[in-house]
Amino acid sequence: MPVYLDHAATTPILPEALAAFTAALGTVGNPSSIHSAGQRAKMLLEDGRAAVAASLDADPVEVVFTSGGTESINLAVKGMFWARQQDRRRPRIVVPGGEHHATVDTVAWLEQHEGAVVDVVPLDAQGRVDLTALEARLADASDVALVTFLWANNEVGTIAPVSRIVELAHAAGVPVHSDAVAAYGQVPVSFAASGLDALSVSAHKIGGPVGIGALVLGRRATVEPLIHGGGQQRQVRSGTQDAPAAAAFGVAASMPHADVRALRDRLVAGVRAAVPTAVLMGDPVDRTPRQAHFTFPG
């Protein structure tokens, strides 16, 4: 019987989330409509939004539903970059090495098409951001549009020093976005405590359905939208919202997540016993509980 272990890529949908999703699919109505059918759909949508917000220690109004983590990252990075060009030119995007391709390809597109200057901050051998280098890059931040970084590395699981990164950037007057897709559901993620301006997550990493994610956008944060239309979701992301997916996302966000560190450590010990030359990658302490990334010399 096959055993599925690649939860870093996607998780199986939780039975409770699947039940909420299938039940909600029978609800007819556009959440933007003011008639009773529309308001029933809106209730499903907003209950889901409130649950996702609670799981991230954010206000419901700060949760902007998207099609997933990739769109959330694109909306944050492109939207914040464009918004920061409105009063004067700020071409530089400060980003650590080793980011997910959703960020890497987004900043590369901005470099090619919008004249962005990508300033890559090095990582150490454990995948941690070099804070001294970051501080040096922000010493003169007059041309910096934003800082963006992974809350937890999706490959090796190293957790970033979130508060310190935000502190350095905000001291220089620069807004900050974090891709928390790999951290969500594994470690506590508090948008309020982090001080971030924007944060991206995805439902299918925590037992929700594929096809829905969220950009948590602070009340005072400004982005230029990628999608224009009806002005839904604070005019940040127009389009008829997916109430059934939001309902399922909310249920998944509300479910407790098992502490599997003991299983991870048992796996690590077993691999090291079988292959003594195996090298465990990532921070040995500050890492996500569900990832064990090895390299095998030779």
Coordinates of N, CA and C in Angstrom, one line a residue, residues 9-218:
A9 N 4.7 19.4 -0.7 CA 4.2 19.8 -2.0 C 2.7 20.1 -1.9
T10 N 1.9 19.2 -1.3 CA 0.5 19.4 -1.1 C 0.0 18.4 -0.1
T11 N -1.0 18.7 0.7 CA -1.5 17.8 1.7 C -2.9 17.2 1.1
P12 N -3.2 16.0 1.6 CA -4.5 15.5 1.3 C -5.6 16.4 1.9
I13 N -6.7 16.6 1.2 CA -7.7 17.5 1.8 C -8.3 16.8 3.0
L14 N -8.5 17.5 4.1 CA -9.1 16.9 5.3 C -10.5 16.5 5.1
P15 N -11.0 15.4 5.7 CA -12.4 15.0 5.5 C -13.4 16.1 5.9
E16 N -13.1 16.9 7.0 CA -14.0 18.0 7.4 C -14.0 19.1 6.4
A17 N -12.9 19.4 5.8 CA -12.8 20.4 4.7 C -13.6 20.0 3.5
L18 N -13.4 18.7 3.1 CA -14.1 18.1 2.0 C -15.6 18.2 2.2
A19 N -16.0 17.8 3.4 CA -17.5 17.8 3.7 C -18.0 19.3 3.6
A20 N -17.3 20.2 4.1 CA -17.7 21.6 4.0 C -17.8 22.1 2.5
F21 N -16.8 21.7 1.8 CA -16.7 22.1 0.4 C -17.8 21.5 -0.4
T22 N -18.1 20.2 -0.3 CA -19.1 19.6 -1.1 C -20.5 20.1 -0.7
A23 N -20.7 20.4 0.6 CA -22.0 20.9 1.1 C -22.2 22.3 0.5
A24 N -21.1 23.1 0.5 CA -21.3 24.5 0.1 C -21.5 24.6 -1.4
L25 N -21.0 23.6 -2.2 CA -21.2 23.6 -3.7 C -22.6 23.7 -4.1
G26 N -23.5 23.3 -3.2 CA -25.0 23.4 -3.6 C -25.6 24.7 -3.3
T27 N -24.8 25.6 -2.7 CA -25.3 27.0 -2.4 C -25.3 27.8 -3.7
V28 N -26.5 28.3 -4.0 CA -26.6 29.2 -5.2 C -26.6 30.6 -4.8
G29 N -25.8 31.4 -5.5 CA -25.8 32.9 -5.2 C -24.4 33.5 -5.3
N30 N -24.4 34.7 -5.8 CA -23.2 35.5 -5.9 C -23.0 36.2 -4.6
P31 N -21.9 36.1 -3.9 CA -21.7 36.8 -2.6 C -21.8 38.3 -2.7
S32 N -21.7 38.9 -3.9 CA -21.9 40.3 -4.0 C -23.3 40.7 -4.2
S33 N -24.2 39.8 -4.4 CA -25.6 40.1 -4.6 C -26.3 40.4 -3.3
I34 N -27.3 41.3 -3.3 CA -27.9 41.8 -2.1 C -29.2 41.0 -1.8
H35 N -29.6 40.1 -2.7 CA -30.8 39.3 -2.4 C -30.4 38.1 -1.4
S36 N -31.4 37.4 -1.0 CA -31.2 36.4 0.1 C -30.3 35.3 -0.4
A37 N -30.3 34.8 -1.6 CA -29.4 33.8 -2.1 C -28.0 34.3 -2.1
G38 N -27.8 35.5 -2.5 CA -26.4 36.1 -2.5 C -25.9 36.2 -1.1
Q39 N -26.8 36.6 -0.2 CA -26.4 36.8 1.2 C -26.0 35.5 1.9
R40 N -26.7 34.4 1.5 CA -26.3 33.1 2.1 C -24.9 32.7 1.6
A41 N -24.7 33.0 0.3 CA -23.3 32.7 -0.2 C -22.3 33.6 0.5
K42 N -22.7 34.9 0.7 CA -21.8 35.8 1.4 C -21.4 35.3 2.8
M43 N -22.4 34.7 3.5 CA -22.2 34.3 4.9 C -21.2 33.1 4.9
L44 N -21.3 32.2 3.9 CA -20.3 31.1 3.8 C -18.9 31.7 3.6
L45 N -18.8 32.7 2.6 CA -17.6 33.3 2.3 C -17.0 34.0 3.5
E46 N -17.8 34.8 4.2 CA -17.2 35.6 5.3 C -16.9 34.7 6.5
D47 N -17.6 33.7 6.8 CA -17.3 32.7 7.8 C -15.9 32.1 7.5
G48 N -15.7 31.7 6.3 CA -14.4 31.2 5.9 C -13.3 32.2 6.1
R49 N -13.6 33.4 5.7 CA -12.6 34.5 5.8 C -12.2 34.7 7.3
A50 N -13.2 34.7 8.1 CA -13.0 34.9 9.6 C -12.1 33.8 10.2
A51 N -12.4 32.6 9.7 CA -11.6 31.5 10.3 C -10.2 31.5 9.8
V52 N -10.0 31.9 8.6 CA -8.6 32.0 8.0 C -7.9 33.1 8.8
A53 N -8.6 34.2 9.0 CA -8.0 35.4 9.7 C -7.6 35.0 11.1
A54 N -8.5 34.3 11.8 CA -8.2 33.8 13.2 C -6.9 32.9 13.2
S55 N -6.8 32.1 12.2 CA -5.6 31.2 12.2 C -4.3 31.9 12.0
L56 N -4.4 33.1 11.5 CA -3.2 33.9 11.2 C -3.1 35.1 12.1
D57 N -3.9 35.2 13.1 CA -3.9 36.4 14.0 C -4.0 37.7 13.2
A58 N -5.0 37.7 12.3 CA -5.2 38.9 11.5 C -6.7 39.3 11.6
D59 N -7.0 40.5 11.1 CA -8.4 40.9 11.0 C -9.0 40.3 9.7
P60 N -10.3 39.9 9.7 CA -10.9 39.4 8.5 C -10.8 40.4 7.3
V61 N -10.9 41.7 7.5 CA -10.8 42.6 6.4 C -9.4 42.6 5.8
E62 N -8.4 42.1 6.5 CA -7.0 42.0 5.9 C -6.8 40.8 5.0
V63 N -7.8 39.8 5.0 CA -7.6 38.6 4.3 C -8.2 38.8 2.9
V64 N -7.4 38.7 1.9 CA -7.8 38.8 0.5 C -7.7 37.5 -0.2
F65 N -8.8 36.8 -0.5 CA -8.7 35.5 -1.1 C -8.2 35.6 -2.6
T66 N -7.3 34.6 -2.9 CA -6.8 34.5 -4.2 C -6.9 33.1 -4.7
S67 N -6.3 32.8 -5.9 CA -6.3 31.4 -6.4 C -5.3 30.5 -5.8
G68 N -4.4 31.0 -4.9 CA -3.4 30.2 -4.3 C -2.2 31.0 -3.9
G69 N -1.2 30.3 -3.4 CA 0.0 31.0 -3.0 C 0.7 31.8 -4.1
T70 N 0.8 31.2 -5.3 CA 1.5 31.9 -6.3 C 0.9 33.2 -6.7
E71 N -0.4 33.3 -6.8 CA -1.1 34.5 -7.1 C -0.9 35.5 -5.9
S72 N -1.0 35.0 -4.7 CA -0.8 35.9 -3.6 C 0.5 36.6 -3.6
I73 N 1.6 35.8 -3.9 CA 2.9 36.3 -4.0 C 3.1 37.3 -5.1
N74 N 2.5 37.0 -6.3 CA 2.6 37.9 -7.4 C 1.9 39.2 -7.1
L75 N 0.7 39.1 -6.4 CA -0.1 40.3 -6.1 C 0.7 41.2 -5.1
A76 N 1.3 40.5 -4.1 CA 2.1 41.3 -3.1 C 3.3 42.0 -3.7
V77 N 4.1 41.2 -4.4 CA 5.4 41.7 -4.9 C 5.2 42.7 -6.0
K78 N 4.4 42.3 -7.0 CA 4.2 43.3 -8.1 C 3.4 44.5 -7.6
G79 N 2.3 44.2 -6.8 CA 1.5 45.3 -6.4 C 2.2 46.3 -5.5
M80 N 3.0 45.8 -4.6 CA 3.8 46.7 -3.7 C 4.8 47.4 -4.5
F81 N 5.5 46.7 -5.5 CA 6.5 47.4 -6.3 C 5.9 48.6 -7.1
W82 N 4.7 48.3 -7.7 CA 4.1 49.4 -8.5 C 3.6 50.5 -7.6
A83 N 3.0 50.2 -6.5 CA 2.5 51.2 -5.6 C 3.7 52.1 -5.1
R84 N 4.9 51.6 -4.9 CA 6.0 52.3 -4.4 C 6.6 53.2 -5.5
Q85 N 6.2 53.1 -6.8 CA 6.8 53.9 -7.8 C 6.0 55.2 -8.0
Q86 N 4.9 55.3 -7.3 CA 3.9 56.4 -7.7 C 4.4 57.8 -7.3
D87 N 5.1 57.9 -6.2 CA 5.5 59.3 -5.8 C 7.0 59.5 -6.3
R88 N 7.8 58.5 -6.4 CA 9.1 58.6 -7.0 C 9.7 57.2 -7.3
R89 N 10.7 57.2 -8.1 CA 11.2 55.9 -8.6 C 12.0 55.2 -7.5
R90 N 11.6 53.9 -7.2 CA 12.3 53.0 -6.3 C 12.4 51.7 -6.9
P91 N 13.5 51.4 -7.7 CA 13.5 50.2 -8.5 C 14.0 49.0 -7.8
R92 N 14.6 49.1 -6.6 CA 15.3 48.0 -6.0 C 14.4 47.1 -5.1
I93 N 14.4 45.8 -5.4 CA 13.7 44.8 -4.6 C 14.8 44.0 -3.8
V94 N 14.7 44.0 -2.5 CA 15.7 43.2 -1.7 C 15.1 41.9 -1.4
V95 N 15.8 40.8 -1.8 CA 15.2 39.5 -1.6 C 16.4 38.5 -1.3
P96 N 16.2 37.6 -0.3 CA 17.3 36.6 0.0 C 17.4 35.6 -1.2
G97 N 18.5 35.0 -1.2 CA 18.7 33.8 -2.1 C 17.8 32.7 -1.6
G98 N 17.6 31.7 -2.5 CA 16.9 30.5 -2.1 C 15.4 30.6 -2.0
E99 N 14.8 31.7 -2.6 CA 13.4 31.8 -2.5 C 12.7 30.8 -3.4
H100 N 11.4 30.7 -3.2 CA 10.5 29.9 -4.0 C 10.4 30.5 -5.4
H101 N 10.2 29.7 -6.4 CA 10.1 30.2 -7.8 C 9.0 31.2 -8.0
A102 N 7.9 31.1 -7.1 CA 6.9 32.1 -7.2 C 7.4 33.5 -7.0
T103 N 8.4 33.6 -6.1 CA 9.0 34.9 -5.9 C 10.2 35.2 -6.9
V104 N 11.0 34.2 -7.1 CA 12.1 34.3 -8.0 C 11.7 34.8 -9.4
D105 N 10.7 34.1 -9.9 CA 10.2 34.4 -11.3 C 9.5 35.7 -11.3
T106 N 8.8 36.1 -10.3 CA 8.1 37.4 -10.2 C 9.1 38.5 -10.2
V107 N 10.1 38.5 -9.4 CA 11.1 39.6 -9.4 C 11.9 39.6 -10.7
A108 N 12.1 38.4 -11.3 CA 12.8 38.4 -12.6 C 11.9 39.1 -13.7
W109 N 10.6 38.8 -13.6 CA 9.7 39.5 -14.6 C 9.7 41.0 -14.4
L110 N 9.7 41.4 -13.2 CA 9.8 42.9 -12.9 C 11.1 43.5 -13.4
E111 N 12.1 42.7 -13.2 CA 13.5 43.2 -13.7 C 13.5 43.3 -15.2
Q112 N 12.9 42.4 -15.9 CA 12.9 42.4 -17.4 C 11.9 43.4 -17.9
H113 N 10.7 43.5 -17.3 CA 9.7 44.3 -17.9 C 9.4 45.7 -17.3
E114 N 9.8 45.8 -16.0 CA 9.5 47.1 -15.3 C 10.8 47.8 -14.8
G115 N 11.9 47.3 -15.2 CA 13.2 48.0 -14.8 C 13.6 47.8 -13.3
A116 N 13.0 46.8 -12.7 CA 13.4 46.5 -11.3 C 14.9 46.1 -11.2
V117 N 15.5 46.4 -10.0 CA 16.8 46.0 -9.7 C 16.7 45.0 -8.6
V118 N 17.1 43.8 -8.8 CA 17.0 42.7 -7.8 C 18.3 42.6 -7.0
D119 N 18.1 42.9 -5.7 CA 19.3 42.9 -4.8 C 19.2 41.6 -3.9
V120 N 20.0 40.6 -4.2 CA 19.9 39.3 -3.6 C 20.8 39.3 -2.3
V121 N 20.2 39.0 -1.2 CA 20.9 38.9 0.1 C 21.4 37.5 0.3
P122 N 22.6 37.2 0.7 CA 23.1 35.8 0.8 C 22.5 35.1 2.0
L123 N 22.5 33.8 1.9 CA 22.1 32.9 3.0 C 23.4 32.2 3.6
D124 N 23.3 31.8 4.8 CA 24.4 31.0 5.3 C 24.2 29.5 5.0
A125 N 25.0 28.6 5.5 CA 25.0 27.2 5.1 C 23.7 26.5 5.5
Q126 N 23.0 27.0 6.5 CA 21.8 26.5 7.0 C 20.5 27.1 6.4
G127 N 20.7 28.0 5.4 CA 19.6 28.6 4.8 C 19.1 29.8 5.5
R128 N 19.8 30.4 6.5 CA 19.4 31.6 7.2 C 19.8 32.8 6.5
V129 N 19.0 33.9 6.6 CA 19.3 35.1 6.0 C 20.4 35.8 6.7
D130 N 21.4 36.3 6.0 CA 22.5 37.0 6.5 C 22.0 38.4 7.0
L131 N 21.7 38.6 8.2 CA 21.2 39.8 8.7 C 22.1 41.0 8.6
T132 N 23.4 40.7 8.8 CA 24.4 41.8 8.6 C 24.4 42.3 7.2
A133 N 24.3 41.4 6.2 CA 24.2 41.8 4.8 C 22.9 42.6 4.5
L134 N 21.8 42.1 5.1 CA 20.5 42.7 4.9 C 20.6 44.2 5.4
E135 N 21.1 44.3 6.6 CA 21.2 45.7 7.2 C 22.1 46.6 6.4
A136 N 23.1 46.1 5.8 CA 24.0 46.9 4.9 C 23.2 47.3 3.7
R137 N 22.4 46.4 3.1 CA 21.6 46.7 1.9 C 20.6 47.8 2.1
L138 N 20.2 47.9 3.4 CA 19.1 48.8 3.8 C 19.7 50.1 4.4
A139 N 21.0 50.2 4.4 CA 21.6 51.4 5.0 C 21.2 52.7 4.2
D140 N 21.1 52.6 2.9 CA 20.5 53.6 2.1 C 19.4 53.0 1.3
A141 N 18.2 53.2 1.8 CA 17.0 52.5 1.3 C 16.2 53.5 0.4
S142 N 16.8 54.5 0.0 CA 16.0 55.5 -0.8 C 15.4 55.0 -2.1
D143 N 16.1 53.9 -2.6 CA 15.7 53.4 -3.9 C 15.0 52.0 -3.7
V144 N 14.7 51.6 -2.5 CA 14.2 50.2 -2.2 C 12.7 50.3 -2.3
A145 N 12.1 49.4 -3.1 CA 10.6 49.3 -3.2 C 10.0 48.5 -2.1
L146 N 10.7 47.3 -1.8 CA 10.2 46.4 -0.8 C 11.2 45.4 -0.5
V147 N 11.0 44.7 0.6 CA 11.7 43.5 1.0 C 10.7 42.3 1.0
T148 N 11.1 41.2 0.4 CA 10.3 40.0 0.4 C 11.1 38.8 0.8
F149 N 10.6 37.9 1.6 CA 11.4 36.7 2.0 C 10.5 35.6 2.4
L150 N 11.0 34.4 2.5 CA 10.4 33.2 2.9 C 10.3 33.1 4.4
W151 N 9.1 32.9 5.0 CA 9.0 32.7 6.5 C 9.7 31.4 6.8
A152 N 9.5 30.4 6.1 CA 10.1 29.1 6.3 C 10.5 28.6 4.9
N153 N 11.8 28.1 4.8 CA 12.3 27.7 3.5 C 11.5 26.4 3.1
N154 N 11.0 26.4 1.9 CA 10.1 25.3 1.4 C 10.9 24.0 1.1
E155 N 12.3 24.1 1.0 CA 13.1 23.0 0.6 C 13.7 22.4 1.9
V156 N 14.4 23.2 2.7 CA 15.1 22.6 3.9 C 14.4 22.9 5.2
G157 N 13.4 23.8 5.2 CA 12.6 24.0 6.4 C 13.1 25.1 7.4
T158 N 14.2 25.7 7.1 CA 14.8 26.7 8.0 C 13.8 27.9 8.1
I159 N 13.6 28.3 9.4 CA 12.7 29.4 9.7 C 13.5 30.7 9.8
A160 N 12.9 31.7 9.1 CA 13.6 33.0 9.1 C 13.4 33.8 10.4
P161 N 14.4 34.7 10.7 CA 14.2 35.6 11.8 C 13.2 36.7 11.4
V162 N 12.0 36.4 11.4 CA 11.0 37.3 10.8 C 11.0 38.7 11.5
S163 N 10.9 38.7 12.8 CA 10.8 40.0 13.5 C 12.0 40.9 13.2
R164 N 13.2 40.3 13.2 CA 14.4 41.1 12.9 C 14.4 41.6 11.5
I165 N 14.0 40.8 10.5 CA 13.9 41.3 9.1 C 13.0 42.5 9.0
V166 N 11.8 42.3 9.6 CA 10.8 43.4 9.6 C 11.3 44.6 10.3
E167 N 11.9 44.5 11.4 CA 12.5 45.6 12.2 C 13.5 46.4 11.3
L168 N 14.4 45.7 10.7 CA 15.4 46.3 9.8 C 14.8 47.1 8.7
A169 N 13.8 46.4 8.0 CA 13.2 47.1 6.9 C 12.4 48.3 7.3
H170 N 11.6 48.1 8.3 CA 10.7 49.3 8.7 C 11.6 50.4 9.2
A171 N 12.7 50.1 9.9 CA 13.6 51.2 10.3 C 14.1 52.0 9.1
A172 N 14.2 51.4 8.0 CA 14.6 52.1 6.7 C 13.4 52.6 5.9
G173 N 12.2 52.4 6.5 CA 11.0 52.9 5.8 C 10.6 52.1 4.6
V174 N 10.8 50.8 4.7 CA 10.6 49.9 3.5 C 9.5 48.9 3.9
P175 N 8.5 48.7 3.1 CA 7.4 47.7 3.4 C 8.0 46.3 3.2
V176 N 7.4 45.3 3.9 CA 7.9 43.9 3.9 C 6.7 42.9 3.6
H177 N 7.0 42.0 2.7 CA 6.1 40.8 2.4 C 6.9 39.6 2.7
S178 N 6.1 38.6 3.3 CA 6.7 37.3 3.5 C 5.8 36.2 2.8
D179 N 6.5 35.3 2.2 CA 5.9 34.0 1.7 C 5.8 33.0 2.8
A180 N 4.7 32.9 3.4 CA 4.5 32.0 4.5 C 3.8 30.7 4.2
V181 N 3.8 30.3 2.9 CA 3.1 29.1 2.4 C 3.7 27.9 3.1
A182 N 5.0 27.8 3.2 CA 5.6 26.6 3.8 C 5.6 26.6 5.3
A183 N 5.3 27.7 5.9 CA 5.3 27.8 7.4 C 3.9 27.6 7.9
Y184 N 2.9 28.0 7.1 CA 1.5 27.9 7.6 C 1.1 26.5 7.9
G185 N 0.5 26.3 9.1 CA 0.1 25.0 9.6 C 1.2 24.2 10.2
Q186 N 2.4 24.7 10.1 CA 3.6 24.0 10.7 C 4.1 24.7 11.9
V187 N 4.2 26.0 11.9 CA 4.7 26.8 13.0 C 3.7 27.9 13.2
P188 N 3.6 28.5 14.4 CA 2.7 29.6 14.6 C 3.0 30.8 13.7
V189 N 2.0 31.3 13.0 CA 2.2 32.4 12.1 C 1.2 33.5 12.6
S190 N 1.7 34.5 13.2 CA 0.9 35.7 13.7 C 1.2 36.9 12.8
F191 N 0.3 37.3 12.0 CA 0.4 38.5 11.2 C 0.5 39.7 12.0
A192 N -0.3 39.8 13.1 CA -0.3 41.0 13.9 C 1.1 41.1 14.6
A193 N 1.6 40.0 15.2 CA 2.8 40.1 15.9 C 4.0 40.3 15.0
S194 N 4.0 39.8 13.8 CA 5.1 39.9 12.9 C 5.5 41.3 12.5
G195 N 4.4 42.2 12.4 CA 4.7 43.5 11.9 C 4.7 43.6 10.4
L196 N 4.5 42.5 9.7 CA 4.6 42.5 8.3 C 3.5 43.4 7.6
D197 N 3.8 43.8 6.4 CA 2.8 44.6 5.6 C 1.9 43.6 4.8
A198 N 2.5 42.5 4.4 CA 1.7 41.5 3.6 C 2.3 40.1 3.8
L199 N 1.4 39.1 3.7 CA 1.8 37.7 3.9 C 1.0 36.8 3.0
S200 N 1.6 35.8 2.4 CA 1.0 34.9 1.5 C 0.9 33.5 2.1
V201 N -0.3 32.9 1.9 CA -0.5 31.5 2.3 C -1.4 30.8 1.3
S202 N -1.5 29.5 1.5 CA -2.2 28.7 0.5 C -3.0 27.6 1.3
A203 N -4.2 27.3 0.8 CA -5.1 26.3 1.5 C -4.6 24.9 1.4
H204 N -4.1 24.5 0.2 CA -3.8 23.1 0.0 C -2.6 22.6 0.8
K205 N -1.9 23.6 1.5 CA -0.7 23.2 2.3 C -1.2 22.8 3.8
I206 N -2.5 23.0 4.1 CA -3.0 22.8 5.4 C -4.2 21.9 5.4
G207 N -4.4 21.1 4.3 CA -5.6 20.3 4.3 C -6.8 20.9 3.7
G208 N -6.7 22.0 3.0 CA -7.8 22.6 2.3 C -7.7 22.3 0.8
P209 N -8.6 22.8 0.0 CA -8.6 22.5 -1.4 C -7.6 23.3 -2.2
V210 N -7.2 22.7 -3.3 CA -6.3 23.4 -4.2 C -7.1 24.5 -4.9
G211 N -6.5 25.6 -5.2 CA -7.2 26.6 -6.0 C -7.6 27.8 -5.2
I212 N -7.3 27.9 -3.9 CA -7.6 29.0 -3.1 C -6.4 29.3 -2.1
G213 N -6.1 30.6 -2.0 CA -5.1 31.0 -1.1 C -5.5 32.3 -0.5
A214 N -4.6 33.0 0.1 CA -4.9 34.3 0.7 C -3.6 35.2 0.7
L215 N -3.9 36.5 0.4 CA -2.9 37.5 0.7 C -3.4 38.3 1.9
V216 N -2.7 38.2 3.0 CA -3.0 39.0 4.2 C -2.4 40.4 4.0
L217 N -3.2 41.4 3.9 CA -2.7 42.7 3.6 C -3.1 43.7 4.7
G218 N -2.1 44.3 5.3 CA -2.3 45.2 6.4 C -3.2 46.3 6.0

